[in-house]
Coordinates of C-alpha atoms and ligand atoms in Angstrom, one line a residue:
M1 CA 25.7 22.0 -3.0
S2 CA 22.3 22.7 -4.7
S3 CA 20.7 19.9 -6.6
P4 CA 21.0 20.0 -10.4
R5 CA 18.0 21.4 -12.2
T6 CA 18.2 18.9 -15.1
S7 CA 17.9 15.2 -14.8
D8 CA 17.1 12.1 -17.0
V9 CA 14.2 11.2 -14.7
L10 CA 12.3 13.5 -12.4
V11 CA 9.9 11.8 -10.0
I12 CA 7.0 13.9 -8.6
G13 CA 6.3 12.7 -5.1
G14 CA 8.6 11.2 -2.5
G15 CA 6.2 8.6 -0.9
I16 CA 7.2 4.9 -1.1
I17 CA 6.1 4.6 -4.7
G18 CA 8.1 7.7 -5.9
L19 CA 11.1 6.6 -3.8
V20 CA 11.2 3.1 -5.1
T21 CA 10.9 4.3 -8.7
A22 CA 13.7 6.9 -8.2
W23 CA 15.9 4.3 -6.5
R24 CA 15.5 1.7 -9.2
A25 CA 15.9 4.3 -11.9
A26 CA 19.2 5.6 -10.4
Q27 CA 20.4 2.0 -10.2
R28 CA 19.9 1.7 -13.9
G29 CA 22.2 4.6 -14.4
F30 CA 19.6 7.4 -14.9
A31 CA 20.5 10.8 -13.4
T32 CA 17.4 10.9 -11.1
A33 CA 15.7 13.6 -9.0
V34 CA 12.6 13.6 -6.7
A35 CA 10.5 16.7 -6.1
D36 CA 8.6 16.6 -2.8
P37 CA 8.5 19.2 0.1
A38 CA 8.9 16.3 2.6
P39 CA 10.3 13.1 1.1
G40 CA 9.4 10.0 3.0
G41 CA 5.9 11.3 3.9
G42 CA 2.6 10.2 2.3
A43 CA 0.2 7.4 3.0
A44 CA 2.9 4.9 4.0
Q45 CA 3.3 7.0 7.3
V46 CA -0.2 5.9 8.2
A47 CA -0.4 2.4 6.6
A48 CA -0.2 -0.8 8.7
G49 CA 2.0 -2.6 6.2
M50 CA 0.1 -5.8 5.7
L51 CA 1.4 -7.8 2.7
A52 CA -2.0 -9.3 2.2
A53 CA -2.4 -10.6 -1.3
V54 CA -4.5 -13.6 -0.2
T55 CA -6.6 -12.2 2.7
E56 CA -7.4 -9.0 0.7
L57 CA -8.5 -10.9 -2.4
H58 CA -11.8 -9.5 -3.9
H59 CA -14.1 -10.8 -6.6
G60 CA -13.3 -9.2 -10.0
E61 CA -9.7 -8.5 -9.0
Q62 CA -7.9 -11.6 -10.4
T63 CA -5.6 -9.5 -12.6
L64 CA -4.6 -7.4 -9.7
L65 CA -4.0 -10.6 -7.7
G66 CA -1.3 -11.6 -10.2
L67 CA 0.6 -8.4 -9.6
N68 CA 0.1 -8.6 -5.8
L69 CA 1.5 -12.1 -5.8
A70 CA 4.4 -11.1 -8.0
S71 CA 5.3 -8.4 -5.6
A72 CA 4.8 -10.6 -2.5
R73 CA 7.2 -13.1 -4.0
R74 CA 9.8 -10.4 -4.4
Y75 CA 9.6 -9.1 -0.9
P76 CA 12.2 -11.3 0.8
E77 CA 14.9 -10.4 -1.7
F78 CA 13.8 -6.7 -1.9
A79 CA 13.9 -6.3 1.9
A80 CA 17.3 -8.1 2.1
E81 CA 18.8 -5.9 -0.6
L82 CA 17.5 -2.7 1.1
T83 CA 18.7 -3.8 4.5
E84 CA 22.1 -4.8 3.2
L85 CA 22.5 -1.4 1.4
T86 CA 21.3 0.9 4.1
G87 CA 21.7 -1.0 7.4
H88 CA 18.0 -0.4 8.1
D89 CA 15.9 -3.1 9.7
L90 CA 12.5 -3.0 7.9
G91 CA 10.5 -4.9 10.4
Y92 CA 9.7 -7.5 7.7
R93 CA 7.9 -10.3 9.6
R94 CA 6.7 -13.6 8.1
C95 CA 4.2 -14.1 10.8
G96 CA 1.1 -14.9 8.7
T97 CA -2.5 -13.7 9.0
L98 CA -5.7 -15.1 10.6
A99 CA -9.0 -13.8 9.3
V100 CA -11.8 -14.6 11.7
A101 CA -15.6 -14.5 11.8
L102 CA -17.6 -13.3 14.8
D103 CA -21.1 -14.2 13.6
S104 CA -22.8 -16.4 11.0
D105 CA -22.9 -13.6 8.4
D106 CA -19.1 -13.0 8.8
R107 CA -18.6 -16.8 8.6
A108 CA -20.6 -17.0 5.4
H109 CA -18.4 -14.1 4.0
L110 CA -15.2 -15.9 5.0
R111 CA -16.4 -19.2 3.5
E112 CA -16.9 -17.3 0.2
L113 CA -13.5 -15.8 0.4
H114 CA -12.0 -19.2 1.1
A115 CA -13.7 -20.6 -2.0
L116 CA -12.4 -17.8 -4.1
Q117 CA -8.9 -18.3 -2.7
R118 CA -9.0 -22.0 -3.5
Q119 CA -10.3 -21.3 -7.1
S120 CA -7.3 -19.0 -7.4
G121 CA -4.8 -21.6 -6.3
L122 CA -4.0 -19.8 -3.1
E123 CA -3.0 -21.4 0.2
S124 CA -5.4 -20.9 3.0
E125 CA -6.7 -23.2 5.7
W126 CA -10.2 -23.2 7.4
L127 CA -10.1 -23.4 11.2
S128 CA -12.8 -23.8 13.8
G129 CA -13.2 -21.1 16.5
R130 CA -11.4 -23.3 18.9
E131 CA -8.5 -23.8 16.6
C132 CA -8.3 -20.0 16.0
R133 CA -8.1 -19.4 19.8
R134 CA -5.5 -22.1 20.2
L135 CA -3.3 -20.0 17.7
E136 CA -4.3 -16.7 19.2
P137 CA -5.4 -17.0 22.9
M138 CA -6.4 -13.3 23.1
L139 CA -9.2 -13.8 20.6
A140 CA -12.8 -13.4 21.9
P141 CA -14.5 -16.6 23.0
G142 CA -17.3 -15.9 20.4
V143 CA -15.0 -16.3 17.3
R144 CA -16.8 -18.8 15.1
G145 CA -14.1 -19.8 12.7
G146 CA -11.4 -18.4 10.6
L147 CA -8.9 -18.6 7.7
R148 CA -5.2 -19.2 8.4
V149 CA -3.0 -17.7 5.7
D150 CA 0.7 -18.2 6.5
G151 CA 1.7 -16.5 3.2
D152 CA 0.4 -13.0 4.1
H153 CA 3.2 -11.2 5.9
Q154 CA 3.9 -7.6 7.1
I155 CA 6.5 -4.9 7.0
D156 CA 6.8 -1.6 8.9
P157 CA 6.1 1.0 6.3
R158 CA 7.7 3.8 8.2
R159 CA 11.0 1.9 8.4
L160 CA 10.6 0.9 4.7
T161 CA 10.2 4.5 3.8
A162 CA 13.3 5.6 5.8
A163 CA 15.3 2.9 4.1
L164 CA 14.2 3.9 0.7
V165 CA 15.2 7.6 1.3
A166 CA 18.6 6.3 2.4
A167 CA 18.9 4.0 -0.6
C168 CA 18.0 6.9 -2.9
E169 CA 20.7 9.1 -1.3
L170 CA 23.3 6.3 -1.7
A171 CA 22.3 5.9 -5.3
G172 CA 22.8 9.6 -6.0
V173 CA 19.2 10.7 -6.3
A174 CA 18.8 14.4 -6.0
F175 CA 16.0 15.7 -3.7
H176 CA 14.3 19.0 -4.5
R177 CA 12.4 19.7 -1.2
V178 CA 9.7 21.7 -2.8
R179 CA 6.3 21.1 -4.3
A180 CA 5.9 20.5 -8.0
E181 CA 3.3 23.0 -9.1
R182 CA 2.9 22.6 -12.8
L183 CA 4.0 20.1 -15.5
S184 CA 5.9 21.7 -18.3
V185 CA 4.8 20.5 -21.8
V186 CA 6.6 21.6 -24.9
G187 CA 5.0 20.6 -28.2
E188 CA 3.6 17.2 -27.5
R189 CA 6.1 16.2 -24.8
A190 CA 6.5 16.6 -21.0
T191 CA 9.8 18.3 -20.3
G192 CA 9.8 18.8 -16.5
V193 CA 8.0 20.8 -13.9
V194 CA 7.8 24.3 -12.4
T195 CA 8.0 24.2 -8.6
S196 CA 6.1 26.3 -6.0
D197 CA 9.1 28.6 -5.7
G198 CA 9.1 29.2 -9.4
T199 CA 12.1 27.0 -10.2
A200 CA 12.0 25.2 -13.6
L201 CA 13.2 21.6 -13.3
A202 CA 13.9 19.9 -16.6
A203 CA 13.9 16.2 -17.3
G204 CA 14.0 13.7 -20.1
Q205 CA 11.2 11.7 -18.5
V206 CA 8.8 12.7 -15.7
V207 CA 7.1 10.2 -13.4
L208 CA 4.0 11.4 -11.7
A209 CA 3.9 9.4 -8.4
G210 CA 2.0 11.8 -6.1
G211 CA -0.4 9.3 -4.5
S212 CA -3.9 10.7 -4.1
L213 CA -2.7 14.1 -5.3
S214 CA -1.6 12.8 -8.7
G215 CA -4.8 13.9 -10.4
R216 CA -4.3 17.5 -9.3
L217 CA -1.1 18.5 -10.9
A218 CA -1.6 21.6 -13.0
G219 CA -0.5 21.5 -16.6
V220 CA -1.3 17.8 -17.2
P221 CA -3.5 17.5 -20.3
Q222 CA -7.0 16.3 -19.4
H223 CA -6.7 13.1 -21.4
V224 CA -3.7 11.9 -19.4
L225 CA -4.7 13.1 -16.0
P226 CA -4.8 10.0 -13.7
P227 CA -8.3 9.2 -12.4
V228 CA -7.3 8.8 -8.8
R229 CA -9.3 9.9 -5.8
P230 CA -8.5 10.1 -2.0
V231 CA -10.0 7.3 0.2
K232 CA -9.4 8.2 3.8
G233 CA -8.2 5.6 6.3
Q234 CA -8.0 6.3 10.0
V235 CA -5.5 4.1 11.9
L236 CA -4.6 3.7 15.6
R237 CA -1.3 2.7 17.1
L238 CA -1.2 1.0 20.5
T239 CA 1.7 -0.4 22.5
V240 CA 2.0 -3.8 24.0
P241 CA 3.9 -3.5 27.3
P242 CA 6.4 -6.4 27.8
R243 CA 4.2 -7.9 30.5
H244 CA 1.4 -8.5 27.9
A245 CA 3.7 -9.8 25.2
P246 CA 3.2 -11.7 23.0
F247 CA -0.3 -10.2 22.7
L248 CA -0.9 -11.5 19.2
N249 CA 1.5 -13.7 17.2
R250 CA 0.2 -12.8 13.7
T251 CA -2.0 -10.3 12.0
V252 CA -5.7 -10.8 13.0
R253 CA -8.4 -9.4 10.9
A254 CA -12.2 -9.6 10.3
V255 CA -15.1 -7.9 8.7
V256 CA -17.3 -6.7 11.5
R257 CA -20.8 -5.5 10.4
G258 CA -19.4 -4.8 6.9
S259 CA -16.3 -2.9 8.0
Q260 CA -12.7 -4.2 7.8
V261 CA -10.7 -4.2 11.0
Y262 CA -7.2 -5.5 11.4
L263 CA -4.7 -5.7 14.2
V264 CA -1.0 -5.9 13.1
P265 CA 1.5 -6.7 15.8
R266 CA 5.1 -5.7 15.4
E267 CA 8.0 -7.3 17.0
N268 CA 8.9 -4.0 18.8
G269 CA 5.5 -4.0 20.7
E270 CA 3.6 -1.7 18.4
L271 CA 0.1 -2.8 17.6
V272 CA -1.5 -1.2 14.6
V273 CA -5.3 -1.2 14.4
G274 CA -6.9 -0.1 11.1
A275 CA -8.7 1.1 9.1
T276 CA -11.7 3.1 8.2
S277 CA -12.5 3.6 4.5
E278 CA -14.2 7.0 3.9
E279 CA -14.8 8.9 0.7
L280 CA -14.6 12.4 2.1
G281 CA -12.3 14.2 -0.3
W282 CA -9.1 15.7 1.2
D283 CA -10.2 15.6 4.8
T284 CA -7.6 13.9 7.1
T285 CA -9.3 14.7 10.5
V286 CA -9.1 11.9 13.0
T287 CA -12.7 11.7 14.3
A288 CA -14.2 10.5 17.5
G289 CA -16.5 8.3 15.4
G290 CA -13.6 6.7 13.5
V291 CA -11.6 5.9 16.6
Y292 CA -14.7 4.6 18.4
E293 CA -15.6 2.3 15.5
L294 CA -12.1 0.9 15.2
L295 CA -11.8 0.3 19.0
R296 CA -15.3 -1.1 19.2
D297 CA -14.7 -3.6 16.4
A298 CA -11.1 -4.5 17.5
H299 CA -12.5 -5.0 21.1
E300 CA -15.1 -7.4 19.8
L301 CA -12.3 -9.5 18.2
V302 CA -9.7 -9.1 21.0
P303 CA -11.2 -7.8 24.2
G304 CA -7.8 -7.3 25.9
I305 CA -6.9 -4.3 23.7
T306 CA -8.7 -2.0 26.1
E307 CA -5.8 -2.6 28.6
L308 CA -3.2 -1.3 26.1
P309 CA -1.9 2.3 25.9
L310 CA -3.3 4.1 22.9
T311 CA -0.2 5.9 21.5
E312 CA -1.2 7.4 18.2
T313 CA -4.3 8.2 16.0
R314 CA -3.8 9.3 12.4
A315 CA -5.6 9.5 9.1
G316 CA -4.1 9.1 5.6
L317 CA -5.4 9.1 2.0
R318 CA -5.2 6.0 -0.2
P319 CA -5.0 6.8 -3.9
G320 CA -8.0 5.0 -5.2
S321 CA -8.5 4.3 -8.9
P322 CA -11.7 3.3 -10.9
D323 CA -10.7 -0.5 -10.8
N324 CA -8.8 -0.5 -7.5
A325 CA -5.5 -1.2 -9.4
P326 CA -2.5 1.0 -10.0
L327 CA -1.7 3.0 -13.1
L328 CA 1.8 2.2 -14.2
G329 CA 4.1 3.3 -17.0
P330 CA 3.9 5.5 -20.1
T331 CA 1.0 7.7 -20.9
E332 CA -0.3 9.1 -24.2
L333 CA 1.9 12.2 -23.5
A334 CA 5.5 11.5 -24.5
G335 CA 7.9 11.9 -21.6
L336 CA 5.2 11.5 -18.9
L337 CA 4.8 8.2 -17.0
L338 CA 2.5 7.4 -14.0
A339 CA 3.1 5.3 -10.9
T340 CA 0.0 5.9 -8.8
G341 CA -3.5 4.6 -7.9
H342 CA -2.2 1.8 -5.6
Y343 CA -5.2 2.2 -3.4
R344 CA -5.1 -0.5 -0.6
N345 CA -1.9 -2.2 -1.8
G346 CA 0.8 0.5 -2.0
V347 CA 3.1 -1.2 0.5
L348 CA 2.6 -4.6 -1.0
L349 CA 3.2 -3.4 -4.5
T350 CA 6.3 -1.4 -3.8
P351 CA 8.9 -4.0 -5.1
V352 CA 7.1 -4.8 -8.3
T353 CA 6.3 -1.1 -9.0
G354 CA 10.0 -0.2 -8.7
D355 CA 11.0 -2.9 -11.1
A356 CA 8.2 -2.2 -13.6
M357 CA 8.9 1.5 -13.6
A358 CA 12.6 1.1 -14.1
H359 CA 11.9 -1.2 -17.0
A360 CA 9.4 1.3 -18.5
L361 CA 11.9 4.1 -18.2
A362 CA 14.6 2.1 -19.8
T363 CA 12.6 0.6 -22.6
G364 CA 9.5 2.6 -23.1
E365 CA 7.4 -0.6 -22.4
L366 CA 6.0 -2.2 -19.3
P367 CA 7.2 -5.7 -18.5
D368 CA 4.6 -8.4 -19.2
E369 CA 3.3 -8.7 -15.6
A370 CA 2.6 -5.0 -15.4
R371 CA 1.1 -4.5 -18.9
P372 CA -2.6 -4.7 -17.7
F373 CA -1.9 -1.7 -15.5
T374 CA -1.1 0.7 -18.2
P375 CA -2.9 4.1 -17.7
R376 CA -4.0 3.8 -21.3
R377 CA -6.8 1.4 -20.1
F378 CA -8.7 4.6 -19.0
G379 CA -7.9 6.6 -22.1
A380 CA -10.7 7.8 -24.5
A381 CA -9.8 5.2 -27.1
A382 CA -9.9 2.3 -24.6
L383 CA -13.2 3.4 -23.1
S384 CA -14.8 3.8 -26.5
E385 CA -13.8 0.1 -27.3
Q386 CA -15.7 -1.3 -24.3
P387 CA -19.2 -2.8 -24.9
A388 CA -22.1 -0.6 -23.9
Ligands
LIG401 N1 -4.6 -2.5 2.9 C1 -5.2 -2.0 4.1 C2 -6.0 -0.8 3.9 O1 -5.9 -0.2 2.9 O2 -6.6 -0.4 4.9

C-alpha cells in the first residue's frame, strides 16, 4: 500500500530528531509522515552517544545546560518506554565519565571546568592521577588528575535510531522514502513539500528536521531559513576482544593539545573513539590526518588501544548553529516548524526535543523549558533588538 500524500504533520528528515518528533506527534493522534530517502541515517550513525551534559559544559552555555539536563533526566524513562514498545535494547549504560588531564595546561583547563560545574550546581569530583588510574587501570601513567562525573551516561545511537524507526512504524507514521526537494508555500503558509520524484506531499504542519542540510531546502523563505552549518566529525570504532575486557569501565575523555578526544566503551565490546571537529563544508572524507590525530591522542590517554582491532572509520556532519543550541518550534512562517541545530548534543537532546515538538505541534507554543530555543531568536526583529 502506498503512503498517503496528505498528513497532519510532515517531518522532513528521518534522523533521530525527525524520528522522535514524528513518533511523539503520532502518539498525540496526528496523522504523521516522514520524508527521507533513508530513514534512520544521519549524524546519529556516526555519533558516539555520550549523554554528557556535565562534562561538555562550556562557558556561556548555561541556558543550553538547562535543556541538556532536562533531557538527561528524561533518558531512563524514555529508554524504558522505547524498549518496552519495540523490544530493542538501546545500549543505555549508566557507567559515568572520567575527564582526565595529561599535562599542566590540561589540568588547569579541567580545574576551570570543575569550578564552572560547581557554580552550576553540578555533581563532579576532582581525583588525583593515582585515583583516576585506580578507577581505570588502562590509563597512561602520566595522567595528572581528572574529574569523575557519574551522572554522564551513554547510549548506542545506532540502536536508538533503529528503535525509533520501529516505534514510528508501530505508531502508524508513514515513510516516504524520497528526498524533500522544495517547501510548498501558499499565501503566507507552508503547506507541504514537493519531493525529488515530483510528488506533492501536503500537510497541515511541516517540521524541518534535516540536520545540517536543514538550511538548504529550496522554497523556504530567507527570513525563516535556519542558520545551520555542517561541522564534520571523524570517529573510529575499535573492538575489545573478550581477553582484554573490561578495557575501560566508563567513558574516558580529555582535551589533548586543544582537541577533544573521547573513548566510549560499550557493553558489547565496541569502543568508540571520537571526534574531530572540522569546518569544511559538506566534506565527509575520512582522512589519514583525522585518523592519525584521534589515534595519537587516544593512545596518549590509553596506550593499550594500539592492541585493539580497528573496525570502522567514519565521518558525519553535526548541525551547528550560531549559539551552539538547537532551533525548536514554530517559525515566522505559519505551518513551518524547526527541529534542528542540535550540534554536539543531538543524541542527548532527543527525548526533550520529541516532547517539546509534540507540544508545539499540539498547542502552537513551546513548553517553558524549550522557549529560549525558538528559531525566532535569530529573526530580523530579534537581531535588531540586540545592543550594538
Ligand atoms: N558530543 C560529541 C561530539 O559532538 O563530538
